[in-house]
Amino acid sequence: MSGPDVPVLFELAGVTKTYGSVTALDNLSIRVPPGATGLLGPNGSGKTTMIRTLLGLIRPDKGGGTVFGMDILRRQLDIRRQIGFSPEDECLFPGVQGIEFVAYAGELVGMPSTDAMQRAHEVLDYAGLGEVRYRKVESYSSGMKQRLKLAAAIVHDPKLLILDEPTNGMDPAGREDMLRLACDLANNKGMSVLFSSHLLPDVEAVCGHIVVLAGGRLLVQGGIRELKQAHAGSFELRLKSEDEDFARRISGLGCDVQIRGDMLLVKIPPGQTAALLWRQAAEANYQIRHLRPQRSTLEEVFLKAVEQT
Amino acid sequence: MCSQMVNTVAGSAEVKPIVAFHDASKWYGNVIGINKLTLRIMPGITGLLGPNGAGKSTLLQMATGQLRPSQGKVEVLGQRVWNNPPLNQRIGLCPEQDALYEWMTGKDFVATCARLAGWSRPDAARKADDTLEAVGMTRHKSRPVRGYSKGMRQRTKLAQALVNDPDVLFLDEPMTGTDPVARRDLMDIVQQLAAQGKSVVVSSHVLYEVQALTPNIILLNRGRLLAQGHIRQIRDLMDQHPHHIVLVSNNCRALAAELFTHPDVDGIRLIPKDSSLVVETRLPDAFYARLPQLAAQGDWTIDEVYSQDDNLDAVFHYLVNS
Amino acid sequence: MPIMEQGYQHWSGRLSGHSWRWLAITRHGVRIQLRNRFLRYVLFAAWTPALLLVGMLSIWGLLERKSNLVATFVEFMRFMNPNVIADPRYYRVEIWRLSYGYFMHVELFFSMILILLVGPGLISQDLRVNALPLYFSRPLRRVDYFLGKLGVISFFLGMVTILPTLIAYLFGLLFSLNLHVAVQTFGILVGTLLYGLIICLSAGTLMLALSALSRNSRYVALFWLGLWFVSSVISSVLAGVHHEEIRHAYFYNRPPAQIGAANPQGVATEPGDRMTSGLPQDGMANARQYWRNFQLQRLRDSQTDWRPMVSYTANLLRIGAHLLGTNQAWEKLAKLEPDTWRRERLLTRYAGPRYPWYWSAAVLAGLFGLSLCVLKWSIRSLDRLK
């Protein structure tokens, strides 16, 4: 990931920011390509500070960077024109209807008021709030408020959409919708998305690339698929009924078997394939209901990375 | 939607339920919170799920004695829970709301809660220390609550719920806003508590977290009980919904052609980019029974097999949306 | 394409420049406030003095041209000194000054009411629902935010002070049909506009600062009322106490022999003095003279009396009086009175406090600075840890 022709969404070089005795960002250098990127990290790792630095709201003590090629120290307002941000905490403009909320959000970026109103209608339909657009925003449920924040963030068609915990407080159906929208924007509509969340399955569903911060520093960066390496020759296995007999059978053939709950973690001897397990199941009349190569989950990747610090 | 309520609780007469709702209803003016709910929660860890507005908070509040049922009875540990202070000593609640006394230190806060529960001052301090240690907050207990991160606040709330050494613990969205590290810690704590013999009821929106904690769930929708029991048994009973089973093979088409010759397969969809196929069947048992022979048959290999809807998301989706 | 894309579509329009961001905030704020029916009624009511001002200037214009239309109105102007009506051109500037002075006095009252209706929610509601991250994640600086909010207040204040001023000026010019009027009275126009601007800036930033201190707009409204009324009450109380002290000192601490003696400060009685001429030089006349001397001394003391400055609105009025030159106007009108004492009495009754204007200017500047500090402190930029 180097060289001048590789497109770069944003880049930070040696950024340091301290508040009194707390170092929020510690010599952070990072380069992120366009597309959907997940931003992960324990609480207090500097994610919020990094997002604010990208938005130009924070002046770093040392170091600098660029967003879309524009210097974050000098062209903050221009950068913010092309970014849409959905903050984590509850935010509203007081006393307006949903449609006015989104139109105002657009006008604040500089859209002409007729364009803003027209875009607001489009974007509210897209976010699934079409039915409630004429209600006062204070009467919205928390799921609707999250969608409203998303709508307000995309009304001016930004190049980068930063979502900070967008599924907070939403029920499973709402979460599915929100992730579907984020996926659609990132994959089909050419918008880059920076998805900051603690819910790792959400990040996996939307992003292909993750960045892990801890203690103000970059821990891990890379594609999700590459990071979740498959362990060669290791499988997760589940049978119809929990039975120790099968485990004994295959460990007798040289497999290394561990029991975890109702799953068996099987490491087959080198040179063999899964066909070995099928043969045993056929002979002993067992039903294999789940057989997958063992892959570390994103959670394991994350915890391992964080524990190393 | 199944025509009958899906209930797979093995009703053994010797094991008494920790929480029992007998035809309980609760309405607020015209708005109904819980609608003729009959429910028995067994000891162990149970997940409480449901979309927004399903009545989960109402259920939790009724089970902890904060709300009086408009109709019916609510019993915890065999006694009626409304207006029953001695019973409340055996119940712990970790609420969803984040309203702690910000100026107090963690230890002061838990000690205050202990004193409110009736412990004397020295006992309260000791209990506070014990529970804070159980949740792993000993290092931070002397700092004011206002400086705590979200994970620390959740742990503090859990500590105050444990101060009475309750037999039943109710956790309302215990892991919102916590980072994966804190989440892992909280899950470990809950599992330890269950291992010590306490019963825990966890209400959450985040399905995969509940799935990681326990396979026993209660699903509410619109104030009524939708399903209760072990996830897989619920899934098995939902026979109107075909199962989707994914097979990864090196020769999908040939395998698909072979599978089609059997009557229990309703449909097959090929996904070339993953070299996999998704089989739709209403008789999963028969299908799985045939697989080992099929795998050994030779023209193809079956590298992976798994069910797409063997998880809570799918169960939830089917039950709630039908 | 027969089937159109239904989902998200891109937008390729032009965004306006960075210096106009505050206008979006002002427009939005004004639109929301105008939905309040009560506010619209108050605005309407606030235009009545404007009509009276227009009427007054038009009549004076007609009077100058000795038009017949004005004959009926002369009846209503009996309260004025007939010398003034006899020579309208000589007194034109004074009458204009005084008309504008009274107009702005009333409009100051309406301004305070309007600020009470419009102002409290401006920043406090944003704080309550946490709108600031939404604002600052867009291309706006804190300055734009404050200017936008100040713009909302200034719009309404301008509607009642600046707009009627301009319109009345035009009418006055039209009715007098004399461009020389414009030359003479231009200073009044500029002064009034400046006065309106100062009200906007001072009261506006003060209200924004109060609004930024609380999340509940009712407390802010109460605080504003307190600032307005309580400060006036305290000011009157202090002035009253001061007056009593002086009176006490003057009348009760003098040895009896001095009562009746001539005032050592030597204000001589004048020949035409109706009060004492022709009366025997007995104790009664001396007492009256003594009383009059006391009044004169008190009136001169008032030139350095700081107590009126305790009331916030009094400071604005003092600045206004200076900008419009109403004190000079009264002095010119007072020259029509026969003696010093009556002149001073007229001035006290109508001209208002006479301490130096720059004291009030300092107070207002101080409050302005304080408001800016409060705003800067309470709307912290997002350059912080939490």
Tab-separated table of C-alpha atoms in Angstrom, chain B:
chain	number	residue	atom	x	y	z
B	1	MET	CA	-46.206	-17.532	11.810
B	2	CYS	CA	-46.774	-20.829	13.573
B	3	SER	CA	-50.358	-21.306	14.432
B	4	GLN	CA	-49.544	-22.269	17.946
B	5	MET	CA	-47.154	-20.487	20.221
B	6	VAL	CA	-43.773	-22.109	20.070
B	7	ASN	CA	-42.926	-23.335	23.511
B	8	THR	CA	-40.294	-25.919	24.059
B	9	VAL	CA	-39.721	-25.598	27.753
B	10	ALA	CA	-39.376	-29.032	29.268
B	11	GLY	CA	-41.912	-28.703	32.056
B	12	SER	CA	-40.432	-30.806	34.757
B	13	ALA	CA	-42.469	-30.578	37.919
B	14	GLU	CA	-39.465	-30.657	40.267
B	15	VAL	CA	-37.627	-27.673	38.808
B	16	LYS	CA	-39.460	-24.584	39.957
B	17	PRO	CA	-39.447	-21.539	37.723
B	18	ILE	CA	-37.639	-18.519	39.059
B	19	VAL	CA	-40.049	-16.106	37.431
B	20	ALA	CA	-43.655	-16.922	36.628
B	21	PHE	CA	-46.221	-14.738	34.921
B	22	HIS	CA	-49.781	-15.990	35.136
B	23	ASP	CA	-51.986	-14.279	32.579
B	24	ALA	CA	-50.428	-10.963	33.441
B	25	SER	CA	-51.388	-7.814	31.600
B	26	LYS	CA	-50.326	-4.229	31.998
B	27	TRP	CA	-51.665	-1.221	30.307
B	28	TYR	CA	-50.889	2.472	30.620
B	29	GLY	CA	-54.139	4.254	29.902
B	30	ASN	CA	-54.990	2.986	26.440
B	31	VAL	CA	-51.527	1.753	25.632
B	32	ILE	CA	-50.956	-1.910	26.304
B	33	GLY	CA	-47.542	-2.932	27.551
B	34	ILE	CA	-48.038	-6.639	28.212
B	35	ASN	CA	-50.978	-8.608	26.918
B	36	LYS	CA	-52.093	-11.733	28.839
B	37	LEU	CA	-48.626	-13.087	29.307
B	38	THR	CA	-48.128	-16.560	30.734
B	39	LEU	CA	-44.481	-17.359	31.114
B	40	ARG	CA	-42.209	-19.485	33.247
B	41	ILE	CA	-38.515	-18.708	33.307
B	42	MET	CA	-36.317	-21.568	34.420
B	43	PRO	CA	-33.072	-21.237	36.372
B	44	GLY	CA	-29.944	-20.486	34.383
B	45	ILE	CA	-29.141	-17.745	31.892
B	46	THR	CA	-32.102	-16.671	29.766
B	47	GLY	CA	-32.128	-14.134	26.989
B	48	LEU	CA	-35.074	-11.752	26.619
B	49	LEU	CA	-35.519	-10.451	23.112
B	50	GLY	CA	-37.977	-8.479	21.126
B	51	PRO	CA	-38.320	-5.510	18.820
B	52	ASN	CA	-38.824	-2.018	20.176
B	53	GLY	CA	-42.148	-1.660	21.883
B	54	ALA	CA	-42.481	-5.395	22.485
B	55	GLY	CA	-42.835	-4.981	26.222
B	56	LYS	CA	-39.391	-6.065	27.416
B	57	SER	CA	-38.935	-3.131	29.792
B	58	THR	CA	-42.465	-3.566	31.076
B	59	LEU	CA	-41.780	-7.225	31.698
B	60	LEU	CA	-38.579	-6.468	33.570
B	61	GLN	CA	-40.235	-3.796	35.643
B	62	MET	CA	-43.083	-6.091	36.557
B	63	ALA	CA	-40.686	-8.885	37.450
B	64	THR	CA	-38.702	-6.630	39.771
B	65	GLY	CA	-41.780	-5.334	41.523
B	66	GLN	CA	-41.673	-1.791	40.159
B	67	LEU	CA	-44.957	-2.102	38.307
B	68	ARG	CA	-48.141	-3.661	39.476
B	69	PRO	CA	-49.857	-5.920	36.948
B	70	SER	CA	-53.205	-4.553	35.832
B	71	GLN	CA	-54.382	-8.127	35.632
B	72	GLY	CA	-52.952	-11.473	36.581
B	73	LYS	CA	-50.108	-12.452	38.848
B	74	VAL	CA	-46.350	-12.092	38.742
B	75	GLU	CA	-44.313	-14.343	40.970
B	76	VAL	CA	-40.582	-14.534	41.506
B	77	LEU	CA	-39.059	-17.440	43.413
B	78	GLY	CA	-42.542	-18.595	44.247
B	79	GLN	CA	-43.780	-15.387	45.898
B	80	ARG	CA	-45.765	-12.496	44.567
B	81	VAL	CA	-43.270	-9.785	43.792
B	82	TRP	CA	-45.402	-6.629	43.956
B	83	ASN	CA	-45.142	-4.769	47.248
B	84	ASN	CA	-42.905	-7.399	48.724
B	85	PRO	CA	-39.752	-5.746	50.060
B	86	PRO	CA	-38.204	-8.873	51.620
B	87	LEU	CA	-38.360	-10.572	48.246
B	88	ASN	CA	-36.626	-7.622	46.653
B	89	GLN	CA	-33.575	-8.477	48.700
B	90	ARG	CA	-33.196	-11.603	46.643
B	91	ILE	CA	-33.552	-9.841	43.316
B	92	GLY	CA	-30.917	-7.727	41.649
B	93	LEU	CA	-31.590	-5.299	38.796
B	94	CYS	CA	-29.002	-3.706	36.542
B	95	PRO	CA	-31.104	-1.085	34.759
B	96	GLU	CA	-30.632	0.332	31.298
B	97	GLN	CA	-30.695	3.976	32.303
B	98	ASP	CA	-27.375	5.552	32.945
B	99	ALA	CA	-28.241	7.654	35.977
B	100	LEU	CA	-25.553	7.255	38.595
B	101	TYR	CA	-24.632	9.769	41.254
B	102	GLU	CA	-21.852	11.449	39.378
B	103	TRP	CA	-20.052	13.062	42.245
B	104	MET	CA	-19.627	9.905	44.287
B	105	THR	CA	-16.767	7.503	43.891
B	106	GLY	CA	-17.604	4.017	42.650
B	107	LYS	CA	-17.228	2.586	46.104
B	108	ASP	CA	-19.425	5.264	47.690
B	109	PHE	CA	-22.095	4.645	45.113
B	110	VAL	CA	-22.265	0.909	45.649
B	111	ALA	CA	-22.051	1.362	49.424
B	112	THR	CA	-24.956	3.825	49.281
B	113	CYS	CA	-27.004	1.309	47.325
B	114	ALA	CA	-26.115	-1.297	49.899
B	115	ARG	CA	-27.227	0.968	52.733
B	116	LEU	CA	-30.476	1.617	50.883
B	117	ALA	CA	-30.934	-2.118	50.804
B	118	GLY	CA	-30.661	-2.230	54.569
B	119	TRP	CA	-27.058	-3.062	55.341
B	120	SER	CA	-25.377	-1.263	58.209
B	121	ARG	CA	-22.584	1.140	57.411
B	122	PRO	CA	-19.582	-1.140	57.964
B	123	ASP	CA	-21.364	-4.049	56.271
B	124	ALA	CA	-22.261	-1.872	53.326
B	125	ALA	CA	-18.653	-0.832	52.829
B	126	ARG	CA	-17.517	-4.410	52.967
B	127	LYS	CA	-20.193	-5.573	50.540
B	128	ALA	CA	-19.275	-2.761	48.178
B	129	ASP	CA	-15.657	-3.854	48.177
B	130	ASP	CA	-16.636	-7.468	47.556
B	131	THR	CA	-18.969	-6.814	44.664
B	132	LEU	CA	-16.620	-4.311	43.037
B	133	GLU	CA	-13.937	-6.925	43.168
B	134	ALA	CA	-16.285	-9.479	41.629
B	135	VAL	CA	-16.830	-7.189	38.653
B	136	GLY	CA	-13.196	-6.219	38.375
B	137	MET	CA	-13.478	-2.585	39.416
B	138	THR	CA	-11.176	-2.618	42.413
B	139	ARG	CA	-8.588	-0.486	40.697
B	140	HIS	CA	-10.984	2.319	39.897
B	141	LYS	CA	-13.323	2.299	42.849
B	142	SER	CA	-11.926	5.448	44.414
B	143	ARG	CA	-12.424	7.628	41.379
B	144	PRO	CA	-15.589	9.686	40.941
B	145	VAL	CA	-18.191	8.136	38.697
B	146	ARG	CA	-18.194	11.109	36.369
B	147	GLY	CA	-14.808	10.049	35.044
B	148	TYR	CA	-15.804	6.479	34.248
B	149	SER	CA	-15.977	5.069	30.752
B	150	LYS	CA	-19.136	3.322	29.620
B	151	GLY	CA	-17.778	-0.124	30.403
B	152	MET	CA	-16.866	0.915	33.920
B	153	ARG	CA	-20.308	2.376	34.501
B	154	GLN	CA	-21.968	-0.834	33.403
B	155	ARG	CA	-19.773	-2.773	35.773
B	156	THR	CA	-20.625	-0.436	38.612
B	157	LYS	CA	-24.299	-0.927	37.941
B	158	LEU	CA	-23.761	-4.650	37.977
B	159	ALA	CA	-21.891	-4.375	41.278
B	160	GLN	CA	-24.777	-2.555	42.938
B	161	ALA	CA	-27.138	-5.231	41.658
B	162	LEU	CA	-24.993	-7.906	43.289
B	163	VAL	CA	-24.714	-6.228	46.640
B	164	ASN	CA	-27.460	-8.334	48.188
B	165	ASP	CA	-26.088	-11.564	46.794
B	166	PRO	CA	-29.367	-12.082	44.935
B	167	ASP	CA	-30.679	-15.348	43.595
B	168	VAL	CA	-32.089	-13.754	40.503
B	169	LEU	CA	-30.414	-11.071	38.468
B	170	PHE	CA	-32.085	-8.969	35.773
B	171	LEU	CA	-29.832	-7.204	33.314
B	172	ASP	CA	-31.341	-4.645	30.965
B	173	GLU	CA	-29.112	-3.957	27.970
B	174	PRO	CA	-25.930	-4.526	29.960
B	175	MET	CA	-23.555	-4.139	27.069
B	176	THR	CA	-24.631	-1.042	25.161
B	177	GLY	CA	-21.807	1.255	24.376
B	178	THR	CA	-19.110	-0.999	25.746
B	179	ASP	CA	-16.057	-1.832	23.697
B	180	PRO	CA	-15.317	-5.464	22.817
B	181	VAL	CA	-12.820	-5.829	25.648
B	182	ALA	CA	-15.320	-4.739	28.287
B	183	ARG	CA	-17.996	-6.789	26.579
B	184	ARG	CA	-15.905	-9.917	26.833
B	185	ASP	CA	-15.284	-9.189	30.516
B	186	LEU	CA	-18.953	-8.650	31.254
B	187	MET	CA	-19.884	-11.884	29.498
B	188	ASP	CA	-17.312	-13.732	31.578
B	189	ILE	CA	-18.751	-12.237	34.747
B	190	VAL	CA	-22.285	-13.262	33.797
B	191	GLN	CA	-21.152	-16.786	33.066
B	192	GLN	CA	-19.332	-16.977	36.389
B	193	LEU	CA	-22.459	-15.823	38.185
B	194	ALA	CA	-24.488	-18.496	36.447
B	195	ALA	CA	-21.895	-21.085	37.402
B	196	GLN	CA	-22.304	-20.003	41.034
B	197	GLY	CA	-25.943	-20.918	40.827
B	198	LYS	CA	-27.578	-17.559	40.261
B	199	SER	CA	-30.174	-17.161	37.576
B	200	VAL	CA	-29.701	-14.356	35.117
B	201	VAL	CA	-32.196	-12.810	32.725
B	202	VAL	CA	-30.509	-10.674	30.075
B	203	SER	CA	-32.521	-8.344	27.884
B	204	SER	CA	-30.761	-7.083	24.799
B	205	HIS	CA	-31.143	-5.940	21.249
B	206	VAL	CA	-27.804	-7.241	20.174
B	207	LEU	CA	-28.659	-10.767	19.150
B	208	TYR	CA	-25.216	-12.196	18.708
B	209	GLU	CA	-24.305	-11.203	22.250
B	210	VAL	CA	-27.271	-13.028	23.682
B	211	GLN	CA	-26.414	-15.977	21.485
B	212	ALA	CA	-22.900	-16.061	22.895
B	213	LEU	CA	-24.255	-16.122	26.437
B	214	THR	CA	-27.061	-18.633	26.283
B	215	PRO	CA	-29.164	-20.690	23.892
B	216	ASN	CA	-32.313	-20.266	25.989
B	217	ILE	CA	-34.364	-17.335	24.879
B	218	ILE	CA	-37.704	-15.664	25.378
B	219	LEU	CA	-39.012	-13.713	22.445
B	220	LEU	CA	-41.681	-11.054	22.896
B	221	ASN	CA	-43.559	-9.150	20.264
B	222	ARG	CA	-46.303	-6.579	20.766
B	223	GLY	CA	-46.735	-7.434	24.386
B	224	ARG	CA	-47.204	-11.136	23.825
B	225	LEU	CA	-44.980	-14.117	24.116
B	226	LEU	CA	-43.836	-15.273	20.719
B	227	ALA	CA	-41.426	-18.087	21.483
B	228	GLN	CA	-39.543	-19.574	24.386
B	229	GLY	CA	-36.878	-22.232	24.713
B	230	HIS	CA	-33.663	-23.425	23.128
B	231	ILE	CA	-32.888	-21.669	19.867
B	232	ARG	CA	-32.345	-24.782	17.883
B	233	GLN	CA	-35.503	-26.426	19.076
B	234	ILE	CA	-37.479	-23.370	18.191
B	235	ARG	CA	-35.914	-23.409	14.783
B	236	ASP	CA	-36.700	-27.031	14.290
B	237	LEU	CA	-40.315	-26.468	15.152
B	238	MET	CA	-40.728	-23.696	12.664
B	239	ASP	CA	-41.535	-26.123	9.946
B	240	GLN	CA	-43.284	-23.752	7.666
B	241	HIS	CA	-39.989	-22.063	7.022
B	242	PRO	CA	-37.662	-24.092	4.923
B	243	HIS	CA	-34.145	-24.481	6.208
B	244	HIS	CA	-31.345	-22.984	4.165
B	245	ILE	CA	-28.277	-25.125	4.252
B	246	VAL	CA	-25.051	-24.038	2.572
B	247	LEU	CA	-22.706	-26.553	0.989
B	248	VAL	CA	-19.300	-25.575	-0.343
B	249	SER	CA	-18.080	-27.917	-3.010
B	250	ASN	CA	-15.662	-28.026	-5.905
B	251	ASN	CA	-18.303	-29.246	-8.305
B	252	CYS	CA	-21.477	-27.459	-7.387
B	253	ARG	CA	-23.576	-28.155	-10.425
B	254	ALA	CA	-23.085	-31.882	-10.384
B	255	LEU	CA	-23.827	-31.948	-6.678
B	256	ALA	CA	-26.918	-29.851	-7.207
B	257	ALA	CA	-28.147	-32.153	-9.944
B	258	GLU	CA	-27.760	-35.107	-7.609
B	259	LEU	CA	-29.495	-33.349	-4.751
B	260	PHE	CA	-32.448	-32.518	-6.947
B	261	THR	CA	-33.236	-36.142	-7.423
B	262	HIS	CA	-34.415	-36.308	-3.825
B	263	PRO	CA	-37.920	-35.207	-2.827
B	264	ASP	CA	-37.011	-33.373	0.369
B	265	VAL	CA	-35.086	-30.697	-1.518
B	266	ASP	CA	-37.351	-27.788	-2.451
B	267	GLY	CA	-34.857	-25.581	-4.167
B	268	ILE	CA	-31.183	-24.968	-4.769
B	269	ARG	CA	-29.421	-21.694	-5.481
B	270	LEU	CA	-25.922	-21.603	-6.843
B	271	ILE	CA	-23.431	-18.970	-5.739
B	272	PRO	CA	-20.557	-19.304	-8.188
B	273	LYS	CA	-18.247	-16.745	-6.622
B	274	ASP	CA	-18.098	-18.673	-3.378
B	275	SER	CA	-18.379	-22.021	-5.181
B	276	SER	CA	-21.212	-22.840	-2.874
B	277	LEU	CA	-24.853	-23.744	-3.124
B	278	VAL	CA	-27.754	-22.982	-0.830
B	279	VAL	CA	-30.240	-25.796	-0.420
B	280	GLU	CA	-33.793	-25.193	0.684
B	281	THR	CA	-35.454	-28.060	2.447
B	282	ARG	CA	-38.328	-28.647	4.791
B	283	LEU	CA	-36.994	-31.947	6.058
B	284	PRO	CA	-33.564	-31.137	7.346
B	285	ASP	CA	-33.214	-34.368	9.206
B	286	ALA	CA	-33.542	-36.484	6.099
B	287	PHE	CA	-31.224	-34.189	4.225
B	288	TYR	CA	-28.439	-34.301	6.762
B	289	ALA	CA	-28.757	-38.044	7.110
B	290	ARG	CA	-27.929	-38.416	3.444
B	291	LEU	CA	-24.917	-36.128	3.426
B	292	PRO	CA	-22.069	-38.378	4.608
B	293	GLN	CA	-22.796	-40.905	1.846
B	294	LEU	CA	-23.059	-38.105	-0.672
B	295	ALA	CA	-19.724	-36.704	0.400
B	296	ALA	CA	-18.025	-40.032	-0.097
B	297	GLN	CA	-19.555	-40.528	-3.496
B	298	GLY	CA	-16.614	-39.216	-5.352
B	299	ASP	CA	-17.422	-36.794	-8.159
B	300	TRP	CA	-17.370	-33.921	-5.772
B	301	THR	CA	-16.069	-32.945	-2.368
B	302	ILE	CA	-18.115	-31.303	0.320
B	303	ASP	CA	-15.679	-28.909	1.999
B	304	GLU	CA	-18.102	-27.087	4.230
B	305	VAL	CA	-21.649	-27.447	5.433
B	306	TYR	CA	-23.517	-25.023	7.622
B	307	SER	CA	-26.976	-23.657	8.096
B	308	GLN	CA	-27.625	-20.047	7.233
B	309	ASP	CA	-30.473	-19.658	9.649
B	310	ASP	CA	-29.219	-21.528	12.614
B	311	ASN	CA	-28.651	-18.288	14.410
B	312	LEU	CA	-30.741	-15.988	16.459
B	313	ASP	CA	-30.994	-13.308	13.806
B	314	ALA	CA	-32.752	-15.628	11.436
B	315	VAL	CA	-35.076	-17.041	14.083
B	316	PHE	CA	-35.945	-13.560	15.226
B	317	HIS	CA	-36.484	-12.343	11.701
B	318	TYR	CA	-38.820	-15.181	10.797
B	319	LEU	CA	-40.846	-15.035	13.959
B	320	VAL	CA	-41.238	-11.301	14.152
B	321	ASN	CA	-41.889	-10.601	10.531
B	322	SER	CA	-44.524	-13.199	9.851
